[in-house]
């Protein structure tokens, strides 16, 4: 019997947390810096950092779904006071170990422990892919809530039309992890509906053995003027 008072987000949040806790050591070992030297990703991070500094000065930036912490570290190297948030306590522990000078905290993007209108930027690289369509508007509303007026959001995601994958094993560990792939047009609609104005989009086609292309969406919370 279904509990009418159950939180519809609770099951997927707990499944994502426990799955990443299980694979955290192997994932972090394989992806100590998952961006590598990719020129598109590097260029977008640099552009994001410049836009955030121009719009919000020294306001902090949240790396949501920070995993091993390499994006948080890169943002700090670009001069942004960035901190990481991840659903997995094991991932957070490994990020703190790898980057002891930076701040990482356990949290869910569905309910950020961040005051209203305090961040200059939010970055979520390949982390909103675990959010079901029904929950994604709430996540983007959270991003809007924590951003200062004029602040920026940068999303990265695998680009595919409505593909849903459920994985039960990874790195030899039993998991229960869902992946929701969307088109750039779909993400643009979600952002617009969250009152985040699309600033730029980029798509990189599959390279080598990659099955899916990668897409990036940069959006801005409207300023007060």
PDB file of C-alpha atoms in Angstrom, residues 52-166:
ATOM      1  CA  UNK A  52      29.862  35.740 -11.758  1.00  0.00           C
ATOM      2  CA  UNK A  53      32.652  38.100 -10.658  1.00  0.00           C
ATOM      3  CA  UNK A  54      31.259  40.881 -12.844  1.00  0.00           C
ATOM      4  CA  UNK A  55      27.692  40.431 -11.612  1.00  0.00           C
ATOM      5  CA  UNK A  56      28.238  39.534  -7.956  1.00  0.00           C
ATOM      6  CA  UNK A  57      31.783  40.435  -6.922  1.00  0.00           C
ATOM      7  CA  UNK A  58      32.959  38.232  -4.054  1.00  0.00           C
ATOM      8  CA  UNK A  59      29.662  36.389  -3.515  1.00  0.00           C
ATOM      9  CA  UNK A  60      30.167  32.639  -2.962  1.00  0.00           C
ATOM     10  CA  UNK A  61      29.414  29.959  -5.538  1.00  0.00           C
ATOM     11  CA  UNK A  62      27.921  26.523  -4.849  1.00  0.00           C
ATOM     12  CA  UNK A  63      29.126  23.477  -6.766  1.00  0.00           C
ATOM     13  CA  UNK A  64      26.037  21.276  -6.413  1.00  0.00           C
ATOM     14  CA  UNK A  65      26.714  17.586  -6.822  1.00  0.00           C
ATOM     15  CA  UNK A  66      30.394  18.265  -6.182  1.00  0.00           C
ATOM     16  CA  UNK A  67      31.488  14.616  -5.966  1.00  0.00           C
ATOM     17  CA  UNK A  68      35.287  14.346  -5.511  1.00  0.00           C
ATOM     18  CA  UNK A  69      35.541  18.147  -5.526  1.00  0.00           C
ATOM     19  CA  UNK A  70      37.567  18.792  -8.675  1.00  0.00           C
ATOM     20  CA  UNK A  71      35.118  21.361 -10.070  1.00  0.00           C
ATOM     21  CA  UNK A  72      35.022  23.184  -6.724  1.00  0.00           C
ATOM     22  CA  UNK A  73      38.822  23.294  -6.778  1.00  0.00           C
ATOM     23  CA  UNK A  74      38.912  24.619 -10.335  1.00  0.00           C
ATOM     24  CA  UNK A  75      36.421  27.362  -9.503  1.00  0.00           C
ATOM     25  CA  UNK A  76      38.549  28.441  -6.555  1.00  0.00           C
ATOM     26  CA  UNK A  77      41.628  28.450  -8.795  1.00  0.00           C
ATOM     27  CA  UNK A  78      39.703  30.825 -11.067  1.00  0.00           C
ATOM     28  CA  UNK A  79      39.218  33.200  -8.145  1.00  0.00           C
ATOM     29  CA  UNK A  80      35.707  32.276  -7.036  1.00  0.00           C
ATOM     30  CA  UNK A  81      34.965  31.525  -3.352  1.00  0.00           C
ATOM     31  CA  UNK A  82      33.338  28.199  -4.215  1.00  0.00           C
ATOM     32  CA  UNK A  83      32.165  25.443  -1.901  1.00  0.00           C
ATOM     33  CA  UNK A  84      30.785  21.971  -2.631  1.00  0.00           C
ATOM     34  CA  UNK A  85      27.488  20.290  -1.796  1.00  0.00           C
ATOM     35  CA  UNK A  86      26.903  16.588  -2.381  1.00  0.00           C
ATOM     36  CA  UNK A  87      24.219  14.087  -1.410  1.00  0.00           C
ATOM     37  CA  UNK A  88      26.798  11.422  -0.520  1.00  0.00           C
ATOM     38  CA  UNK A  89      28.602  11.682   2.842  1.00  0.00           C
ATOM     39  CA  UNK A  90      31.315   9.367   1.495  1.00  0.00           C
ATOM     40  CA  UNK A  91      31.887  11.633  -1.504  1.00  0.00           C
ATOM     41  CA  UNK A  92      32.062  14.665   0.789  1.00  0.00           C
ATOM     42  CA  UNK A  93      34.637  12.936   2.994  1.00  0.00           C
ATOM     43  CA  UNK A  94      36.809  12.117  -0.033  1.00  0.00           C
ATOM     44  CA  UNK A  95      36.494  15.669  -1.382  1.00  0.00           C
ATOM     45  CA  UNK A  96      37.577  17.083   1.981  1.00  0.00           C
ATOM     46  CA  UNK A  97      40.558  14.719   2.001  1.00  0.00           C
ATOM     47  CA  UNK A  98      41.588  15.679  -1.531  1.00  0.00           C
ATOM     48  CA  UNK A  99      40.999  19.427  -1.052  1.00  0.00           C
ATOM     49  CA  UNK A 100      41.385  20.174   2.669  1.00  0.00           C
ATOM     50  CA  UNK A 101      41.547  23.929   2.095  1.00  0.00           C
ATOM     51  CA  UNK A 102      38.006  24.000   0.651  1.00  0.00           C
ATOM     52  CA  UNK A 103      34.554  23.634   2.191  1.00  0.00           C
ATOM     53  CA  UNK A 104      32.303  20.684   1.376  1.00  0.00           C
ATOM     54  CA  UNK A 105      28.970  19.832   2.976  1.00  0.00           C
ATOM     55  CA  UNK A 106      26.386  17.083   2.727  1.00  0.00           C
ATOM     56  CA  UNK A 107      23.105  18.245   1.239  1.00  0.00           C
ATOM     57  CA  UNK A 108      20.442  17.711  -1.392  1.00  0.00           C
ATOM     58  CA  UNK A 109      19.788  20.051  -4.299  1.00  0.00           C
ATOM     59  CA  UNK A 110      16.080  19.532  -3.645  1.00  0.00           C
ATOM     60  CA  UNK A 111      16.425  21.512  -0.394  1.00  0.00           C
ATOM     61  CA  UNK A 112      19.623  23.523  -0.149  1.00  0.00           C
ATOM     62  CA  UNK A 113      20.858  24.598   3.271  1.00  0.00           C
ATOM     63  CA  UNK A 114      21.734  28.028   1.903  1.00  0.00           C
ATOM     64  CA  UNK A 115      20.081  31.376   2.757  1.00  0.00           C
ATOM     65  CA  UNK A 116      18.003  33.200   0.172  1.00  0.00           C
ATOM     66  CA  UNK A 117      19.749  35.422  -2.390  1.00  0.00           C
ATOM     67  CA  UNK A 118      23.296  34.868  -1.105  1.00  0.00           C
ATOM     68  CA  UNK A 119      25.132  33.136  -3.967  1.00  0.00           C
ATOM     69  CA  UNK A 120      26.717  34.672  -7.004  1.00  0.00           C
ATOM     70  CA  UNK A 121      26.532  31.406  -8.885  1.00  0.00           C
ATOM     71  CA  UNK A 122      25.371  27.804  -8.865  1.00  0.00           C
ATOM     72  CA  UNK A 123      27.081  25.151 -10.955  1.00  0.00           C
ATOM     73  CA  UNK A 124      25.723  21.629 -11.409  1.00  0.00           C
ATOM     74  CA  UNK A 125      27.799  19.511 -13.777  1.00  0.00           C
ATOM     75  CA  UNK A 126      26.224  16.139 -14.565  1.00  0.00           C
ATOM     76  CA  UNK A 127      24.306  16.081 -11.270  1.00  0.00           C
ATOM     77  CA  UNK A 128      20.775  17.159 -12.278  1.00  0.00           C
ATOM     78  CA  UNK A 129      20.763  14.048 -14.505  1.00  0.00           C
ATOM     79  CA  UNK A 130      19.663  12.050 -11.446  1.00  0.00           C
ATOM     80  CA  UNK A 131      16.602  14.251 -10.847  1.00  0.00           C
ATOM     81  CA  UNK A 132      13.243  12.990 -12.204  1.00  0.00           C
ATOM     82  CA  UNK A 133      11.287  15.378 -14.416  1.00  0.00           C
ATOM     83  CA  UNK A 134       8.649  15.879 -11.722  1.00  0.00           C
ATOM     84  CA  UNK A 135      11.286  17.066  -9.233  1.00  0.00           C
ATOM     85  CA  UNK A 136      13.447  19.172 -11.564  1.00  0.00           C
ATOM     86  CA  UNK A 137      11.290  22.345 -11.368  1.00  0.00           C
ATOM     87  CA  UNK A 138      11.695  22.303  -7.582  1.00  0.00           C
ATOM     88  CA  UNK A 139      15.462  21.943  -7.905  1.00  0.00           C
ATOM     89  CA  UNK A 140      15.701  24.875 -10.301  1.00  0.00           C
ATOM     90  CA  UNK A 141      13.439  26.889  -7.989  1.00  0.00           C
ATOM     91  CA  UNK A 142      15.974  26.202  -5.222  1.00  0.00           C
ATOM     92  CA  UNK A 143      18.774  27.457  -7.473  1.00  0.00           C
ATOM     93  CA  UNK A 144      16.736  30.605  -8.175  1.00  0.00           C
ATOM     94  CA  UNK A 145      16.039  31.088  -4.455  1.00  0.00           C
ATOM     95  CA  UNK A 146      19.684  30.971  -3.329  1.00  0.00           C
ATOM     96  CA  UNK A 147      21.029  33.165  -6.137  1.00  0.00           C
ATOM     97  CA  UNK A 148      21.495  36.872  -5.809  1.00  0.00           C
ATOM     98  CA  UNK A 149      19.710  38.921  -8.477  1.00  0.00           C
ATOM     99  CA  UNK A 150      21.955  38.779 -11.524  1.00  0.00           C
ATOM    100  CA  UNK A 151      23.572  35.504 -10.413  1.00  0.00           C
ATOM    101  CA  UNK A 152      24.303  32.674 -12.836  1.00  0.00           C
ATOM    102  CA  UNK A 153      23.554  28.953 -13.134  1.00  0.00           C
ATOM    103  CA  UNK A 154      25.679  26.610 -15.255  1.00  0.00           C
ATOM    104  CA  UNK A 155      24.336  23.112 -15.960  1.00  0.00           C
ATOM    105  CA  UNK A 156      26.026  20.244 -17.788  1.00  0.00           C
ATOM    106  CA  UNK A 157      24.172  17.119 -18.857  1.00  0.00           C
ATOM    107  CA  UNK A 158      24.189  14.262 -21.346  1.00  0.00           C
ATOM    108  CA  UNK A 159      22.088  15.322 -24.320  1.00  0.00           C
ATOM    109  CA  UNK A 160      19.500  12.780 -25.402  1.00  0.00           C
ATOM    110  CA  UNK A 161      15.789  12.803 -26.106  1.00  0.00           C
ATOM    111  CA  UNK A 162      13.879  11.443 -23.121  1.00  0.00           C
ATOM    112  CA  UNK A 163      16.218   8.544 -22.371  1.00  0.00           C
ATOM    113  CA  UNK A 164      15.930   7.024 -18.882  1.00  0.00           C
ATOM    114  CA  UNK A 165      18.507   4.529 -17.610  1.00  0.00           C
ATOM    115  CA  UNK A 166      18.324   2.582 -14.358  1.00  0.00           C
TER     116      UNK A 166
END
